[in-house]
Amino acid sequence: MDKVRLGLIGVGGMGSEHLRCLLLDEGAEVVAVADLDEGKLQAAVERTGGKAKGYKDYHELLKRDDIQAVFVAVPEFRHKAVALDVFAADKDLFLEKPMATNLRDTDEIILAGRQAGKLLQIGLVYRYASFFRGMKRLLAEQQELGRILMMWCIEHRLSFPPIPWYHSQEKTGGAIVEKDCHHFDIFNWMLERRAKRVCAFGARSVLVPGGDYYCEWPGLKPAVIDYGDNVDHAEIILDYGDGITAHLSLNLALRPADLSLGFPLEIGGIGWNGRKMVSHVDEGTITFTGGRTAESQTHDMKDEQDAKALAHAGGMQEHVEFLECVRTRRPTYADGVVGRESMLPAFAAERSIKEGRIVEIEEIMDEGLLPNEPYCEPPMPR
Ligand SMILES: NC(=O)c1ccc[n+]([C@@H]2O[C@H](COP(=O)([O-])OP(=O)(O)OC[C@H]3O[C@@H](n4cnc5c(N)ncnc54)[C@H](O)[C@@H]3O)[C@@H](O)[C@H]2O)c1
């Protein structure tokens, strides 16, 4: 197998995880890394055994014509600038989610990739997890719920890390954009349609000045998070039309704030057939109950490849498939359009909270640069 020669821009929390996965992948050769932070840069170079060259200025990395593709894991308020430079340097791009902090920047990234004829894969890691691909098969092929009537997602966990940009609306587009593009993508994927309107409520109530939320993330200096303007909890209701609904419950202020609770995530659904699905990603189980036969069944979805990813299931496979796309020029699965769709309900929810009203998705789409096309779900790779 030909090794794909790669560069990484941003080797903080997520960039380090990309590096770890790529070093385990025999199809990858990491030849360069870039980061503004000298300590993180040196640590990344050392992890490659000195094989990768380190650059403080990522433009220098992009000048190398031996690099075929680049992983970008800088904060999202810098995604557009770096992504456009990657395409201008004629390289394929793996870009972390969320694609940007607003729809115009998102669309500029998609258009620049198309114009350059380069591949774009977004870090919607769950699209690559056996767990969720198994869920998709149970729902789409085995029709466990028949036609899906409603879905939900419950993510109650510790805060974002004690890194200031994570807590800023301006720098993330909002906590719901930063975090829940993953979960809206699961709704899109399973329901195969786009939400029509969104109503949300939320606030920053715990991680506030005078608060005592002391957060300990591995590898980061522990700190009290008593700053920022992103919501720390929210309830979001989505109307998909034709009676189909979904809701998402987010809490980012659970204690203990030290990762000991992991990242518990429940995804559920109820079908027109009266059957209910409850899945726990951290436990690796999907359970169906009720329906005409009232038969209860639990599927063990634990998977070796999923387990190799430290942060989220799918973290190994997303690299394997991206490298395969670079080699074969096959389109990526979580491409720019999938990434864009994952953000539309998030932008609407942020606006709904700010303006205290129901927000139509069409209103959000009208602000983009791409024409308003009907929702199109790409085929799942086998
Ligand atoms: N897919 C996932 O599940 C997942 C999980 C965590 C984070 N993320 C995403 O990954 C991205 C990075 O998050 P993180 O947690 O690693 O943040 P981080 O702050 O830990 O790391 C970002 C790194 O980028 C570097 N950087 C910033 N600007 C730069 C520039 N111009 N040139 C070079 N380096 C630059 C910083 O020095 C830092 O080391 C975000 O978009 C985040 O949403 C995705």
mmCIF file with all atom_site columns, C-alpha atoms and ligand atoms in Angstrom, residues 9-15 34-37 40 56 58 73-76 78-79 82 96-98 123-125 161 163 165-166 178 182 311-312 318, ligand 1:
data_model
loop_
_atom_site.group_PDB
_atom_site.id
_atom_site.type_symbol
_atom_site.label_atom_id
_atom_site.label_alt_id
_atom_site.label_comp_id
_atom_site.label_asym_id
_atom_site.label_entity_id
_atom_site.label_seq_id
_atom_site.pdbx_PDB_ins_code
_atom_site.Cartn_x
_atom_site.Cartn_y
_atom_site.Cartn_z
_atom_site.occupancy
_atom_site.B_iso_or_equiv
_atom_site.pdbx_formal_charge
_atom_site.auth_seq_id
_atom_site.auth_comp_id
_atom_site.auth_asym_id
_atom_site.auth_atom_id
_atom_site.pdbx_PDB_model_num
ATOM   1  C CA  . ILE A 1 9   ? -1.844  21.882 11.318 1.00 0.00 ? 9   ILE A CA  1
ATOM   2  C CA  . GLY A 1 10  ? -2.799  22.300 14.983 1.00 0.00 ? 10  GLY A CA  1
ATOM   3  C CA  . VAL A 1 11  ? -1.524  19.621 17.367 1.00 0.00 ? 11  VAL A CA  1
ATOM   4  C CA  . GLY A 1 12  ? -3.407  20.575 20.538 1.00 0.00 ? 12  GLY A CA  1
ATOM   5  C CA  . GLY A 1 13  ? -6.030  18.247 22.037 1.00 0.00 ? 13  GLY A CA  1
ATOM   6  C CA  . MET A 1 14  ? -7.629  16.947 18.839 1.00 0.00 ? 14  MET A CA  1
ATOM   7  C CA  . GLY A 1 15  ? -4.584  17.311 16.598 1.00 0.00 ? 15  GLY A CA  1
ATOM   8  C CA  . ALA A 1 34  ? 2.630   22.929 12.504 1.00 0.00 ? 34  ALA A CA  1
ATOM   9  C CA  . ASP A 1 35  ? 1.504   24.725 15.649 1.00 0.00 ? 35  ASP A CA  1
ATOM   10 C CA  . LEU A 1 36  ? 1.896   28.228 17.009 1.00 0.00 ? 36  LEU A CA  1
ATOM   11 C CA  . ASP A 1 37  ? 2.651   26.760 20.447 1.00 0.00 ? 37  ASP A CA  1
ATOM   12 C CA  . LYS A 1 40  ? 2.963   21.362 21.543 1.00 0.00 ? 40  LYS A CA  1
ATOM   13 C CA  . LYS A 1 56  ? 5.569   27.393 13.694 1.00 0.00 ? 56  LYS A CA  1
ATOM   14 C CA  . TYR A 1 58  ? 1.790   26.596 8.770  1.00 0.00 ? 58  TYR A CA  1
ATOM   15 C CA  . ALA A 1 73  ? -7.344  20.847 13.975 1.00 0.00 ? 73  ALA A CA  1
ATOM   16 C CA  . VAL A 1 74  ? -7.022  24.515 14.881 1.00 0.00 ? 74  VAL A CA  1
ATOM   17 C CA  . PRO A 1 75  ? -9.977  26.260 16.619 1.00 0.00 ? 75  PRO A CA  1
ATOM   18 C CA  . GLU A 1 76  ? -12.949 26.772 14.302 1.00 0.00 ? 76  GLU A CA  1
ATOM   19 C CA  . ARG A 1 78  ? -9.447  29.888 12.147 1.00 0.00 ? 78  ARG A CA  1
ATOM   20 C CA  . HIS A 1 79  ? -10.803 27.046 9.977  1.00 0.00 ? 79  HIS A CA  1
ATOM   21 C CA  . VAL A 1 82  ? -6.371  27.705 6.987  1.00 0.00 ? 82  VAL A CA  1
ATOM   22 C CA  . GLU A 1 96  ? -12.237 19.253 12.057 1.00 0.00 ? 96  GLU A CA  1
ATOM   23 C CA  . LYS A 1 97  ? -15.870 19.976 12.878 1.00 0.00 ? 97  LYS A CA  1
ATOM   24 C CA  . PRO A 1 98  ? -17.542 22.431 13.169 1.00 0.00 ? 98  PRO A CA  1
ATOM   25 C CA  . GLY A 1 123 ? -14.276 15.348 11.439 1.00 0.00 ? 123 GLY A CA  1
ATOM   26 C CA  . LEU A 1 124 ? -17.831 14.078 11.962 1.00 0.00 ? 124 LEU A CA  1
ATOM   27 C CA  . VAL A 1 125 ? -16.267 11.065 13.551 1.00 0.00 ? 125 VAL A CA  1
ATOM   28 C CA  . PRO A 1 161 ? -11.879 22.025 28.491 1.00 0.00 ? 161 PRO A CA  1
ATOM   29 C CA  . ILE A 1 163 ? -9.329  26.660 27.125 1.00 0.00 ? 163 ILE A CA  1
ATOM   30 C CA  . TRP A 1 165 ? -11.795 30.018 23.009 1.00 0.00 ? 165 TRP A CA  1
ATOM   31 C CA  . TYR A 1 166 ? -14.068 26.977 23.704 1.00 0.00 ? 166 TYR A CA  1
ATOM   32 C CA  . GLU A 1 178 ? -19.273 23.515 18.576 1.00 0.00 ? 178 GLU A CA  1
ATOM   33 C CA  . HIS A 1 182 ? -22.164 15.745 15.772 1.00 0.00 ? 182 HIS A CA  1
ATOM   34 C CA  . ALA A 1 311 ? -12.041 10.435 22.298 1.00 0.00 ? 311 ALA A CA  1
ATOM   35 C CA  . HIS A 1 312 ? -14.930 9.206  20.161 1.00 0.00 ? 312 HIS A CA  1
ATOM   36 C CA  . GLU A 1 318 ? -12.137 8.181  9.833  1.00 0.00 ? 318 GLU A CA  1
HETATM 37 N N1  . LIG B 2 .   ? -14.169 15.494 16.103 1.00 0.00 ? 1   LIG B N1  1
HETATM 38 C C1  . LIG B 2 .   ? -14.234 15.631 17.399 1.00 0.00 ? 1   LIG B C1  1
HETATM 39 O O1  . LIG B 2 .   ? -14.878 14.872 18.067 1.00 0.00 ? 1   LIG B O1  1
HETATM 40 C C2  . LIG B 2 .   ? -13.488 16.772 18.057 1.00 0.00 ? 1   LIG B C2  1
HETATM 41 C C3  . LIG B 2 .   ? -13.113 16.688 19.399 1.00 0.00 ? 1   LIG B C3  1
HETATM 42 C C4  . LIG B 2 .   ? -12.411 17.752 19.957 1.00 0.00 ? 1   LIG B C4  1
HETATM 43 C C5  . LIG B 2 .   ? -12.119 18.876 19.189 1.00 0.00 ? 1   LIG B C5  1
HETATM 44 N N2  . LIG B 2 .   ? -12.528 18.929 17.894 1.00 0.00 ? 1   LIG B N2  1
HETATM 45 C C6  . LIG B 2 .   ? -12.253 20.115 17.062 1.00 0.00 ? 1   LIG B C6  1
HETATM 46 O O2  . LIG B 2 .   ? -10.861 20.216 16.801 1.00 0.00 ? 1   LIG B O2  1
HETATM 47 C C7  . LIG B 2 .   ? -10.487 21.594 16.711 1.00 0.00 ? 1   LIG B C7  1
HETATM 48 C C8  . LIG B 2 .   ? -9.357  21.851 17.691 1.00 0.00 ? 1   LIG B C8  1
HETATM 49 O O3  . LIG B 2 .   ? -9.802  21.577 19.011 1.00 0.00 ? 1   LIG B O3  1
HETATM 50 P P1  . LIG B 2 .   ? -8.766  21.221 20.176 1.00 0.00 ? 1   LIG B P1  1
HETATM 51 O O4  . LIG B 2 .   ? -9.540  20.676 21.296 1.00 0.00 ? 1   LIG B O4  1
HETATM 52 O O5  . LIG B 2 .   ? -7.642  20.422 19.617 1.00 0.00 ? 1   LIG B O5  1
HETATM 53 O O6  . LIG B 2 .   ? -8.248  22.685 20.543 1.00 0.00 ? 1   LIG B O6  1
HETATM 54 P P2  . LIG B 2 .   ? -6.834  23.079 21.217 1.00 0.00 ? 1   LIG B P2  1
HETATM 55 O O7  . LIG B 2 .   ? -6.971  24.489 21.605 1.00 0.00 ? 1   LIG B O7  1
HETATM 56 O O8  . LIG B 2 .   ? -6.455  22.042 22.215 1.00 0.00 ? 1   LIG B O8  1
HETATM 57 O O9  . LIG B 2 .   ? -5.807  22.932 20.015 1.00 0.00 ? 1   LIG B O9  1
HETATM 58 C C9  . LIG B 2 .   ? -5.768  23.817 18.927 1.00 0.00 ? 1   LIG B C9  1
HETATM 59 C C10 . LIG B 2 .   ? -4.324  23.953 18.500 1.00 0.00 ? 1   LIG B C10 1
HETATM 60 O O10 . LIG B 2 .   ? -4.254  24.760 17.326 1.00 0.00 ? 1   LIG B O10 1
HETATM 61 C C11 . LIG B 2 .   ? -3.120  25.596 17.443 1.00 0.00 ? 1   LIG B C11 1
HETATM 62 N N3  . LIG B 2 .   ? -3.286  26.741 16.543 1.00 0.00 ? 1   LIG B N3  1
HETATM 63 C C12 . LIG B 2 .   ? -4.184  27.747 16.634 1.00 0.00 ? 1   LIG B C12 1
HETATM 64 N N4  . LIG B 2 .   ? -4.036  28.574 15.594 1.00 0.00 ? 1   LIG B N4  1
HETATM 65 C C13 . LIG B 2 .   ? -3.031  28.085 14.836 1.00 0.00 ? 1   LIG B C13 1
HETATM 66 C C14 . LIG B 2 .   ? -2.407  28.505 13.636 1.00 0.00 ? 1   LIG B C14 1
HETATM 67 N N5  . LIG B 2 .   ? -2.782  29.612 12.985 1.00 0.00 ? 1   LIG B N5  1
HETATM 68 N N6  . LIG B 2 .   ? -1.382  27.763 13.145 1.00 0.00 ? 1   LIG B N6  1
HETATM 69 C C15 . LIG B 2 .   ? -0.984  26.639 13.778 1.00 0.00 ? 1   LIG B C15 1
HETATM 70 N N7  . LIG B 2 .   ? -1.545  26.199 14.933 1.00 0.00 ? 1   LIG B N7  1
HETATM 71 C C16 . LIG B 2 .   ? -2.555  26.908 15.435 1.00 0.00 ? 1   LIG B C16 1
HETATM 72 C C17 . LIG B 2 .   ? -3.064  25.982 18.918 1.00 0.00 ? 1   LIG B C17 1
HETATM 73 O O11 . LIG B 2 .   ? -1.794  26.439 19.303 1.00 0.00 ? 1   LIG B O11 1
HETATM 74 C C18 . LIG B 2 .   ? -3.450  24.656 19.576 1.00 0.00 ? 1   LIG B C18 1
HETATM 75 O O12 . LIG B 2 .   ? -2.332  23.852 19.855 1.00 0.00 ? 1   LIG B O12 1
HETATM 76 C C19 . LIG B 2 .   ? -11.749 22.402 17.008 1.00 0.00 ? 1   LIG B C19 1
HETATM 77 O O13 . LIG B 2 .   ? -12.353 22.797 15.802 1.00 0.00 ? 1   LIG B O13 1
HETATM 78 C C20 . LIG B 2 .   ? -12.632 21.415 17.746 1.00 0.00 ? 1   LIG B C20 1
HETATM 79 O O14 . LIG B 2 .   ? -13.997 21.655 17.596 1.00 0.00 ? 1   LIG B O14 1
HETATM 80 C C21 . LIG B 2 .   ? -13.170 17.894 17.320 1.00 0.00 ? 1   LIG B C21 1
#
